[in-house]
XYZ file of C-alpha atoms in Angstrom:
602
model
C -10.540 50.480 -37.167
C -10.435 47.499 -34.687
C -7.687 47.387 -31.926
C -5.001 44.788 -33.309
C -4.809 42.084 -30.688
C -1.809 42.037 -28.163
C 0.779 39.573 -29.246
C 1.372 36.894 -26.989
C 3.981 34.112 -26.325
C 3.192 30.798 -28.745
C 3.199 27.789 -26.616
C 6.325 26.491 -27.449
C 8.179 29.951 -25.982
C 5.658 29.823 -22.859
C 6.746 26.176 -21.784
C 10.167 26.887 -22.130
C 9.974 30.194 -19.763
C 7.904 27.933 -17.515
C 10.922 25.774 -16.964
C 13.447 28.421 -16.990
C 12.011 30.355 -14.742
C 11.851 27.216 -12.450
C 15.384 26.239 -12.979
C 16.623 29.968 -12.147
C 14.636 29.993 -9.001
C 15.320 26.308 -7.673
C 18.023 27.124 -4.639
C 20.530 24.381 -5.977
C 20.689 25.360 -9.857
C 20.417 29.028 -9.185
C 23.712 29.398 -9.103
C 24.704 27.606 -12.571
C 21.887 29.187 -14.320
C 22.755 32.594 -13.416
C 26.571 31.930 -14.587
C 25.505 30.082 -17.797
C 23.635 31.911 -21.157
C 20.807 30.036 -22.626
C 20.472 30.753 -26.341
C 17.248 30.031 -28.042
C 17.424 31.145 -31.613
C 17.556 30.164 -35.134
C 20.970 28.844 -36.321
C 22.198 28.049 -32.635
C 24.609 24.636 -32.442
C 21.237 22.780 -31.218
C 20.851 19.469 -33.684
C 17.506 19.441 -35.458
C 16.194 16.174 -33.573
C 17.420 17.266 -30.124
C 16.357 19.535 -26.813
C 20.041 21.439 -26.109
C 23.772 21.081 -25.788
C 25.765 22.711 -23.858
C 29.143 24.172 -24.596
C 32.791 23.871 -22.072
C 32.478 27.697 -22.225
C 28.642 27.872 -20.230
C 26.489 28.472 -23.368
C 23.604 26.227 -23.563
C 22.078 26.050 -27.024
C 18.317 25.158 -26.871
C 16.600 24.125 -29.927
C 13.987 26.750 -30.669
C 11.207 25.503 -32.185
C 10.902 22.323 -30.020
C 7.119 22.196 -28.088
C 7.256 20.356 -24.488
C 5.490 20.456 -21.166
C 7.575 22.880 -18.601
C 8.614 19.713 -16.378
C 10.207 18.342 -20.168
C 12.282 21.578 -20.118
C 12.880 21.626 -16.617
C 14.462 18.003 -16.952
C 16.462 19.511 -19.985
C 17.747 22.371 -18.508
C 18.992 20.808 -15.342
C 20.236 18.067 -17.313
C 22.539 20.570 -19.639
C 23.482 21.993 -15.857
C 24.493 19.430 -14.626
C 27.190 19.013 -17.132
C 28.674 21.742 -15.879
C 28.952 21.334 -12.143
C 30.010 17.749 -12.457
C 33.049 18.850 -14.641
C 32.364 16.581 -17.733
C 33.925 18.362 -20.012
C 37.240 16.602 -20.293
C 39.237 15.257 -23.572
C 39.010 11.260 -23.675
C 40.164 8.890 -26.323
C 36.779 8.020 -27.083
C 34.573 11.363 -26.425
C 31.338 9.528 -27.440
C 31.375 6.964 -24.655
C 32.146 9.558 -22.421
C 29.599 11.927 -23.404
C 27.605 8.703 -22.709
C 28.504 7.684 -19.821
C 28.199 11.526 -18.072
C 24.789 11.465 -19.400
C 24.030 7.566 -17.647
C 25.275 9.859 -14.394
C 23.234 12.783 -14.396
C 20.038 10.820 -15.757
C 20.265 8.519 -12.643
C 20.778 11.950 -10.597
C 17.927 13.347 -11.405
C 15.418 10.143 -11.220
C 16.509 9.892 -7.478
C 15.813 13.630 -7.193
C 12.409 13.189 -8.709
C 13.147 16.566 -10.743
C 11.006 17.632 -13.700
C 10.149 14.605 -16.177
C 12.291 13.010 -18.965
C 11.103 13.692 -22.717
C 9.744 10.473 -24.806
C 12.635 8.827 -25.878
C 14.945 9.851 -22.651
C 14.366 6.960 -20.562
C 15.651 8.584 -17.074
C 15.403 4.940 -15.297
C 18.617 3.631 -15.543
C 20.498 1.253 -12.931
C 24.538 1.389 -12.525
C 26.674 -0.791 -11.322
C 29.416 1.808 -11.525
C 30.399 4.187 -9.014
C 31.547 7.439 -11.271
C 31.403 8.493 -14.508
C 34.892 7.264 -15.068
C 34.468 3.567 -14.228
C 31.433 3.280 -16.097
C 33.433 4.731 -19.171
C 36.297 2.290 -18.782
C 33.234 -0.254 -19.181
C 31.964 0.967 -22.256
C 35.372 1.007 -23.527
C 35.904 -2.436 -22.851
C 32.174 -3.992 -23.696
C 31.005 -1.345 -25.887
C 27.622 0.895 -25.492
C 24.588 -1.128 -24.425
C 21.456 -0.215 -26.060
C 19.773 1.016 -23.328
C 22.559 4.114 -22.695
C 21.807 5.268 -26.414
C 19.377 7.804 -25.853
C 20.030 9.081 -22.417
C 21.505 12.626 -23.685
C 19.516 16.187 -24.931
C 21.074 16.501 -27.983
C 19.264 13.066 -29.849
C 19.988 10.002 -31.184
C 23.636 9.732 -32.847
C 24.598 13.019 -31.388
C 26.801 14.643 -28.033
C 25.084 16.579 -25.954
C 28.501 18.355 -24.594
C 31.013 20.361 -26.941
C 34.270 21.079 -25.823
C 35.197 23.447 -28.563
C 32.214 25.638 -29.812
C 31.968 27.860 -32.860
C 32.019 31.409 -32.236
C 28.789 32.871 -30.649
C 29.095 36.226 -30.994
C 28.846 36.582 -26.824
C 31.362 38.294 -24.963
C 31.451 38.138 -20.778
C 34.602 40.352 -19.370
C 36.824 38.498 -16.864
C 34.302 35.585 -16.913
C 36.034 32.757 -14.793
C 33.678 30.994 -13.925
C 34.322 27.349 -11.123
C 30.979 25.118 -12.406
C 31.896 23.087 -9.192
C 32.170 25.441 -6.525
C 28.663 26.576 -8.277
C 27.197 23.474 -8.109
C 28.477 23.025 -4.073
C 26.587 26.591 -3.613
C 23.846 25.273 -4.731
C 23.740 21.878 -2.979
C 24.674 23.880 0.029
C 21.603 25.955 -0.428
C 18.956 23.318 -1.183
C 20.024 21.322 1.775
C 19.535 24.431 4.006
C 16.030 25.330 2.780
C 14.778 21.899 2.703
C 15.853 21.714 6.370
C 14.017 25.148 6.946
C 10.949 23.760 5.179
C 10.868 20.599 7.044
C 11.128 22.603 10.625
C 8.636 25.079 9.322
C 11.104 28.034 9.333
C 10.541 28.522 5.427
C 6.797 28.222 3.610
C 8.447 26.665 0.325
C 12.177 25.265 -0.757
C 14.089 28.319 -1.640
C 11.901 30.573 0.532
C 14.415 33.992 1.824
C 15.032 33.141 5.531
C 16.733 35.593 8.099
C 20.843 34.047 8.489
C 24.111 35.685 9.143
C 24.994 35.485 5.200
C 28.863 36.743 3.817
C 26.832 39.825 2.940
C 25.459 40.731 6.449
C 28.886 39.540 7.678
C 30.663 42.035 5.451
C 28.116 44.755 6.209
C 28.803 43.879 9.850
C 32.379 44.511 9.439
C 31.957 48.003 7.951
C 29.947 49.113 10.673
C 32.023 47.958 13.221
C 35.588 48.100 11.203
C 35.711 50.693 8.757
C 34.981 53.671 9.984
C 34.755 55.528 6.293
C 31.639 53.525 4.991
C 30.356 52.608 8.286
C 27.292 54.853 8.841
C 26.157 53.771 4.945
C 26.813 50.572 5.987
C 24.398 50.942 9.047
C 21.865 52.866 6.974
C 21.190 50.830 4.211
C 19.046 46.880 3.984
C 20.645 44.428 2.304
C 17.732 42.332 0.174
C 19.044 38.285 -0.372
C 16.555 37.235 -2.387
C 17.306 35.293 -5.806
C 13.585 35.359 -6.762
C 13.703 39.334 -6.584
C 17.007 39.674 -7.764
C 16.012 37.727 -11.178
C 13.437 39.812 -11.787
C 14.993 42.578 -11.898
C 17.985 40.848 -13.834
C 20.781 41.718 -11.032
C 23.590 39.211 -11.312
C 25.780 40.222 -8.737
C 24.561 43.358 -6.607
C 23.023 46.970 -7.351
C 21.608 49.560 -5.298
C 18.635 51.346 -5.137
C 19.704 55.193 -3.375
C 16.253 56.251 -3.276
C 15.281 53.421 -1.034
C 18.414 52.572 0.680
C 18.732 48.978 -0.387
C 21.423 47.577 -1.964
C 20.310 43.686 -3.513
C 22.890 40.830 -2.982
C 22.216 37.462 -5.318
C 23.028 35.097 -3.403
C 23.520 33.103 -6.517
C 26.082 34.534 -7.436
C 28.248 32.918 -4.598
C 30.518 35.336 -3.273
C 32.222 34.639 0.035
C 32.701 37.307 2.234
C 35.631 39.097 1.171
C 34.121 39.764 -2.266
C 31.100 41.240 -0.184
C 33.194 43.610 1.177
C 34.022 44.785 -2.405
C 30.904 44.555 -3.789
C 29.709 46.675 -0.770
C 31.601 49.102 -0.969
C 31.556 49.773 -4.600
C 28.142 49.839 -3.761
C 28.380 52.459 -1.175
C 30.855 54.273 -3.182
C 28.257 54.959 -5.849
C 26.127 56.049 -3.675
C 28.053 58.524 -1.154
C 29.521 60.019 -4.570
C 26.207 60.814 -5.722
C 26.952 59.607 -9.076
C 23.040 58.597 -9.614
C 22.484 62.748 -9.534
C 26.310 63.619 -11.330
C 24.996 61.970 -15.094
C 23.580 65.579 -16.387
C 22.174 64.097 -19.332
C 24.405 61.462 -19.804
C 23.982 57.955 -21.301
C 23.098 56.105 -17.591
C 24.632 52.804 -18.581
C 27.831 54.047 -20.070
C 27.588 56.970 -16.910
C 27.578 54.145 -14.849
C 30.295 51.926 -16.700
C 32.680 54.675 -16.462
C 31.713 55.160 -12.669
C 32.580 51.472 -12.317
C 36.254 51.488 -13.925
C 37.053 54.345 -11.735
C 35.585 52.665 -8.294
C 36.957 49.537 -8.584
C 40.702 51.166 -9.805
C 40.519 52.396 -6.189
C 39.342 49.495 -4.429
C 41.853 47.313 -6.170
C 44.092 50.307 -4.455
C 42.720 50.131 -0.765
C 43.354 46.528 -0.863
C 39.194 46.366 0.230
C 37.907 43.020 0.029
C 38.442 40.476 -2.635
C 37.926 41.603 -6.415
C 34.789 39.095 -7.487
C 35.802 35.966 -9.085
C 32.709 36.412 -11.613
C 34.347 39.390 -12.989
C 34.061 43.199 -12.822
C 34.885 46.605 -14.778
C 38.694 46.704 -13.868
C 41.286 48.485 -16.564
C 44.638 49.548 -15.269
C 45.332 51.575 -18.143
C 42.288 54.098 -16.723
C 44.099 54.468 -13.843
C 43.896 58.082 -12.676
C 41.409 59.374 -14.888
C 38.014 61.008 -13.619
C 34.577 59.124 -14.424
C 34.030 61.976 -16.552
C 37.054 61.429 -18.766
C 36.240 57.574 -18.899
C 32.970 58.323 -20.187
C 34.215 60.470 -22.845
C 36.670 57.526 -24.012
C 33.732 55.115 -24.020
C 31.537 57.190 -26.171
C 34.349 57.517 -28.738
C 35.155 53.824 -28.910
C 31.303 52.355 -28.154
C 32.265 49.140 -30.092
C 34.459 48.325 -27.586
C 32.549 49.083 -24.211
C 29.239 48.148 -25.193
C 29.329 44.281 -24.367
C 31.290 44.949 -20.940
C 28.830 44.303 -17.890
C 28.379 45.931 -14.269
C 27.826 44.125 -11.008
C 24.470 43.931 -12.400
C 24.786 42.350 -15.853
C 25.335 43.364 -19.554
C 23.996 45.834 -20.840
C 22.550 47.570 -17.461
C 23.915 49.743 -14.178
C 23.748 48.576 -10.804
C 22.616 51.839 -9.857
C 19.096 51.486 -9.949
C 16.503 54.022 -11.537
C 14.753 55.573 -9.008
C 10.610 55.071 -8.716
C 9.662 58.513 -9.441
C 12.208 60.441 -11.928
C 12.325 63.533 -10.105
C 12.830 62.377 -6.596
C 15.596 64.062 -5.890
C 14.101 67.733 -6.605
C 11.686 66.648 -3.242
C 12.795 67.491 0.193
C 13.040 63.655 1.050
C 15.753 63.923 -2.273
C 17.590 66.755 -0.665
C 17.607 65.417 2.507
C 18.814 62.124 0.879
C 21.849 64.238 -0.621
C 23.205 66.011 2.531
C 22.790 62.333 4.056
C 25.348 60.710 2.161
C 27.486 63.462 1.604
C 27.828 63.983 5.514
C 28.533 60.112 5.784
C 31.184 59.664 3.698
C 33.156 63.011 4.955
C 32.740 62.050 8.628
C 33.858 58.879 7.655
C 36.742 60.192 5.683
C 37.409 61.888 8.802
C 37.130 59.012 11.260
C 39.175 57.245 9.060
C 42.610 59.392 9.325
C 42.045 60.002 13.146
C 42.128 56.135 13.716
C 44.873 56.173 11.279
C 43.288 53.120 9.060
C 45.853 53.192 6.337
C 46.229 55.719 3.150
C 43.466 55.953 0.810
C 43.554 56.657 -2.955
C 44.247 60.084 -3.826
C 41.334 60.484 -6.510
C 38.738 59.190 -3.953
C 39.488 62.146 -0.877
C 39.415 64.891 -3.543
C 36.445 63.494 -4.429
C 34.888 63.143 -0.970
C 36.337 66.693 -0.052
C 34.871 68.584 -2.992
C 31.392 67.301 -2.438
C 31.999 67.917 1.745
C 31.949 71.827 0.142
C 28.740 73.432 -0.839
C 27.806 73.699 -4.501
C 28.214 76.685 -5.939
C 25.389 78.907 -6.915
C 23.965 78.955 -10.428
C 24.133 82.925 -9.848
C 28.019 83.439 -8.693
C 28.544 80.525 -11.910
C 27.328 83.216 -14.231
C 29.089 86.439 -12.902
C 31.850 84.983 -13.712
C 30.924 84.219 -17.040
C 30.053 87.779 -17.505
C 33.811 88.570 -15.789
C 35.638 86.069 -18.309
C 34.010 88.276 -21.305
C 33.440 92.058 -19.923
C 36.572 93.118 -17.836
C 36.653 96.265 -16.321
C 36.569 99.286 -18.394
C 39.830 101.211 -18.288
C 39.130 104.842 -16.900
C 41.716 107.898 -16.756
C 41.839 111.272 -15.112
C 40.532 113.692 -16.505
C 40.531 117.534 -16.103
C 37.861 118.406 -19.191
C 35.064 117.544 -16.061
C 34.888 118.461 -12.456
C 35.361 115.671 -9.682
C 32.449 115.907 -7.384
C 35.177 117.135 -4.612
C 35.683 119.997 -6.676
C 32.868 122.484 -4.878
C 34.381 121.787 -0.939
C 38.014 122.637 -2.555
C 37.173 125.421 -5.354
C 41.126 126.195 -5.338
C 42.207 123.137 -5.984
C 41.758 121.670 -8.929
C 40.728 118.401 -9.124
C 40.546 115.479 -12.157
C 38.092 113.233 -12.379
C 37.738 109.065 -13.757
C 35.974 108.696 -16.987
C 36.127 105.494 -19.459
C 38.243 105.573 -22.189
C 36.467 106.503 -25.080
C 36.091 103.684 -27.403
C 35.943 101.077 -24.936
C 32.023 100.312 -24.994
C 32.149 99.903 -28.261
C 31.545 95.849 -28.945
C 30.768 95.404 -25.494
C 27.674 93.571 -26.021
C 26.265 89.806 -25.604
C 23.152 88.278 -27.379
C 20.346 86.822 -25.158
C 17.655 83.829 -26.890
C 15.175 83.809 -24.459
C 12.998 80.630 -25.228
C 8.832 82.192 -24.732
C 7.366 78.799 -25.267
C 4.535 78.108 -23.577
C 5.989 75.457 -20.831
C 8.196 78.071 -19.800
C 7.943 79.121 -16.274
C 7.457 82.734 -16.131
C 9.629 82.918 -12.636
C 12.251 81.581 -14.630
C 11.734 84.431 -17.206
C 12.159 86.815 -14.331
C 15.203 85.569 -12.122
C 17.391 85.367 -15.438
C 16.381 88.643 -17.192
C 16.859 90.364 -13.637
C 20.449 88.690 -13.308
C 21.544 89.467 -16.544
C 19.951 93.069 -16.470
C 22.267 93.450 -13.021
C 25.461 91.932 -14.240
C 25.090 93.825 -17.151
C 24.850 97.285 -15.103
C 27.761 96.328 -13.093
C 29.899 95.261 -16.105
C 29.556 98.603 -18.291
C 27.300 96.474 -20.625
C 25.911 99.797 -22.553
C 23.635 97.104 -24.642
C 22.164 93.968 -25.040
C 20.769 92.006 -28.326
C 17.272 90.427 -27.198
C 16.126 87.879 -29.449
C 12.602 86.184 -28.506
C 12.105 82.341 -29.754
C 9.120 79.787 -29.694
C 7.744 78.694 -32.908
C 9.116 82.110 -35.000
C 11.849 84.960 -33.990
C 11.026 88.201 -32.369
C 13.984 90.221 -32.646
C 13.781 93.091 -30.238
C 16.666 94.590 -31.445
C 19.594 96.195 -28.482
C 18.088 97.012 -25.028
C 19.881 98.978 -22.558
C 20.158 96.673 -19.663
C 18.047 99.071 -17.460
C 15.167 98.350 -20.131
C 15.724 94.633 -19.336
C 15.283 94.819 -15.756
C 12.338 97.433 -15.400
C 9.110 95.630 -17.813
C 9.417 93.971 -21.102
C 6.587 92.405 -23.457
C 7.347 88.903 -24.280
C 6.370 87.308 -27.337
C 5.281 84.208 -28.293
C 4.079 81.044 -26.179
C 4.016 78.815 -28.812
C 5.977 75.932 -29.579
C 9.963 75.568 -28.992
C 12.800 76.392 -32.044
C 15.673 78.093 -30.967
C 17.704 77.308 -34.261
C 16.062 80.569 -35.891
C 17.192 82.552 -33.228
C 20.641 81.570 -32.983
C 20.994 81.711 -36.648
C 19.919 85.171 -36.696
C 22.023 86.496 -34.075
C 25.199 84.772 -36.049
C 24.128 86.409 -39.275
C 23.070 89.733 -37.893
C 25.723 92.555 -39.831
C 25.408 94.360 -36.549
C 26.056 91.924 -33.790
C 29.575 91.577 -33.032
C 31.325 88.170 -34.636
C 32.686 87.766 -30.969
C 30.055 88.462 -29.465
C 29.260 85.521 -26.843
C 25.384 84.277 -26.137
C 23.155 83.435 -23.328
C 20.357 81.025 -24.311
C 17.662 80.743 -21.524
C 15.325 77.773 -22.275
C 13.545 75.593 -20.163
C 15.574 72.315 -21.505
C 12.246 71.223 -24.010
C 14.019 71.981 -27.495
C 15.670 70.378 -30.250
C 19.493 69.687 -31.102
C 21.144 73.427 -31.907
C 24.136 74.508 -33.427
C 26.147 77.343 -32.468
C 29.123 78.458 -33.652
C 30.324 80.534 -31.148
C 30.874 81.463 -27.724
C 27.527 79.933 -25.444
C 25.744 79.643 -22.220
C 22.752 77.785 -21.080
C 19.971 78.829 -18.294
C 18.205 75.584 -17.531
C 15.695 75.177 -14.562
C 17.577 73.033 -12.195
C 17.098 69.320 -12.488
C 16.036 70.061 -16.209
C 18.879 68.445 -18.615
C 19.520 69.449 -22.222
C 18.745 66.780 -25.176
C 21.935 66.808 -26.339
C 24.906 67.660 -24.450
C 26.109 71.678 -25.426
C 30.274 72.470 -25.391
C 29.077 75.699 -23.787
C 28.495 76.442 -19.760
C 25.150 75.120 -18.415
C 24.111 77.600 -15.391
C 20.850 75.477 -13.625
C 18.891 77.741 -11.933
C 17.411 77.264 -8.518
């Protein structure tokens, strides 16, 4: 059977990515074109004889079939722009002549800036006698249109290419508030600079990345030399200002990259430098809390979202910086609660949180994925970890000794608990085994000698014994997955802790079960069985259900009876209805997330 051919892009679609792309990288409409949304689809507000319109809210409807050269669409786009950072959108008397006249405006604009090429039909040569868009209105008021104004707009003949109050999109930005003009002046700002770069040679192309004290590096500046508790992030990490790069990887705002140590600024996005201190540290936040290794299995977007509400509560707390006038994650009604218990609220209620957007954009984190998934397993990972840990407690500590003000209570018991070693995966499951087996009860007995009794044959001497009746129910069930990707190390460190724990907890018995593609029931071992040499069984594929199911059913297992399930983290969804543990190889995460203990073994 032949190899279907790859589908590509018809030429229509092509041309108009051509010209996007161009628009989003050109230094004076980056800015607008990251703020706005371009919708190309069927049933969009486009009319059928026109390029685009755009809407007073920063949608830009483009008509979706329409074929043109990329300079056509790059003439269109900036045109619909344009719109926006002069502030056209105003209510007149008569909204036609003034859709006209902003359109006479922007046309002449963009023939002096010899900028992409006008459509047949949108003659871009026009001469004006006015001086602004509000003279030339009161003329058309008072003469009426002139012919040679009719077709000047994107939307066609007989239409307006600018809608003050749109139908419903079915979009939703949080805390978008956006200023098209101060957009438009970042922009100018921008183009002027790198055109002056190009012409003195400092820059290869217009919009080329060239090296300047930006609000960024001013803000990261001021942490190092300021603010003692992010300072040695601050001085450890690269801040990338590139809008090329940062459109690529479709980062609006900022994220960070903790594998690398970069943290990528749009400089699109025009923040000033106070909301680069915010966006900084949120930034540095995510990283010194380790929250890129503290997911364990979780949904990484919503992970992150949750991350975000709970960062930014306590920024908005410190009084850091200036909360972003794009927008931001920011609930007061979250206030207090853990990332953890966030993210449980968001996955009940995902209708709700799953058009919000990160410093990054809808739908995806600003903590980057790292290159290589299990990074942080290497010694350059683990290294990475103490790193940041130490920073961020030396920092905390810097911070109170130069008394820089209080900090949010949530945040130092953060810092503080991961300034304190983790606890190991074999102390985590003694004291599983102490929360089920207590200590048997013993008495004194005189029915057998102590072993004092022969240096004091006079005396007469008791000794301890159980309480008979004790042992009986004292017993666990082990599923011990035999598949053939698991390690057989891992086999041995758990069966030799549970075979001690067991000893030491006057465990008489344990109920082995052996699961890979079928069940091996191996019936009750005495823990001493456990630890000396057992045959394992199996080496096939992975299905634990069997084995759980039998254990549940068994007539001779206790019904409390906890278990122990020792997989490598390769297995389907399970259901247990009782009492449950995981062994996992550390850095392994379950497929679906367990309401038991997980114990990840080193």
């Amino acid at each position: 059977m032949a190899k279907p051919k790859s589908r590509e892009l018809d030429p229509a679609t092509k041309a108009y990515n051509e010209g996007l792309q161009y628009i989003t990288e050109h230094p004076m409409f980056a800015p607008l074109a990251l703020h706005a949304h371009f919708i190309r689809r069927e049933g969009n507000q486009c009319p059928e004889h026109g390029w685009a319109v755009t809407t007073s809210d920063g949608f830009i409807h483009v008509h979706p079939k329409r074929r043109g050269l990329p300079e056509e669409w790059v003439y269109i786009l900036a045109h619909a722009l344009l719109h926006l950072g002069f502030g056209h959108f105003r209510v007149m008397e008569r909204q036609d002549l003034w859709n006209a006249a902003c359109d006479a405006f922007i046309a002449k604009f963009l023939y002096d800036m010899k900028l992409g090429r006008p459509p047949a039909g949108m003659d871009g040569r026009v001469e004006l006698a006015a001086k602004s868009e509000e003279e030339l209105y009161d003329t058309f008021v008072e003469r009426g249109l002139p012919p040679s104004f009719h077709n000047l707009g994107s939307a066609g003949h007989g239409f307006q290419d600018m809608l003050l109050n749109s139908r419903d999109t079915g979009y939703y930005w949080s805390n978008r508030q956006v200023n098209w003009q101060d957009c438009l002046g970042k922009g100018l700002s921008m183009a002027v600079t790198s055109a002056v770069n190009v012409t003195a040679g400092y820059e290869a192309y217009l919009g080329a990345q060239k090296e300047v004290l930006t609000p960024a590096l001013k803000a990261r500046n001021w942490f190092i030399s300021s603010y003692p508790l992010m300072g040695a992030m601050a001085a450890d990490f690269t801040i990338i200002e590139d809008p090329i790069l940062c459109n690529r990887l479709s980062i609006t705002v900022a994220a960070v990259d903790a594998e690398a140590k970069e943290i990528y600024m749009n400089p699109a996005a025009g923040l000033d430098e106070q909301e680069c201190r915010f966006v900084l540290a949120h930034e540095f936040l995510h990283v010194g809390l380790r929250h890129h290794a503290r997911a364990d299995g979780r949904v990484p977007y919503l992970w992150n979202v949750a991350c975000d509400y709970v960062i930014n509560q306590w920024l908005m707390e410190m009084g850091l910086g200036a909360f972003p006038r794009i927008g931001g994650l920011y609930d007061p009604e979250l206030k207090g609660l853990s990332a953890e218990s966030i993210y449980d609220r968001i996955v009940n209620d995902l209708r709700l949180y799953r058009k919000v957007a990160t410093f990054r954009g809808m739908g995806l984190g600003d903590i980057l994925p790292p290159s290589k998934p299990d990074w942080w397993e290497r010694n350059d990972g683990l290294a990475l970890d103490d790193f940041y840990r130490n920073c961020l407690s030396q920092g905390l500590d810097y911070h109170y000794d130069q008394h820089r003000g209080l900090l949010p209570a949530g945040l130092v018991e953060e810092i503080r608990a991961l300034s304190q070693p983790p606890i190991l995966w074999d102390i985590e499951l003694a004291k599983w085994f102490d929360h089920y087996f207590s200590p048997v009860e013993k008495f004194r007995s005189y029915s057998r000698i102590s072993r004092r009794q022969s240096s004091t044959p006079d005396i007469p001497r008791p000794r301890w014994v159980p309480d008979a009746g004790d042992e009986d129910g004292r017993t666990f069930g082990v599923v011990l997955d035999t598949s053939g990707s698991m390690d057989t190390k891992l086999l041995g460190k758990a069966l030799g802790a549970i075979a001690s724990y067991s000893l030491s907890r006057d465990v008489p018995l344990v109920r082995v079960v052996f699961c890979d593609a079928t069940v091996y029931d191996q019936g009750y071992l005495a823990p001493e069985v456990i630890a000396d040499r057992i045959s394992v069984k199996g080496r096939g594929g992975t299905i634990l259900q069997p084995g759980i199911d039998l254990l549940e059913r068994a007539e001779d297992f206790p019904k409390n009876g906890p278990l122990l399930i020792i997989t490598d983290g390769f297995c389907d969804r399970v259901t247990i209805r009782r009492e449950h543990a995981f062994l996992i190889p550390k850095g392994q995460s379950l497929p679906f997330v367990p309401k038991g203990k997980v114990f990840r073994m080193d």
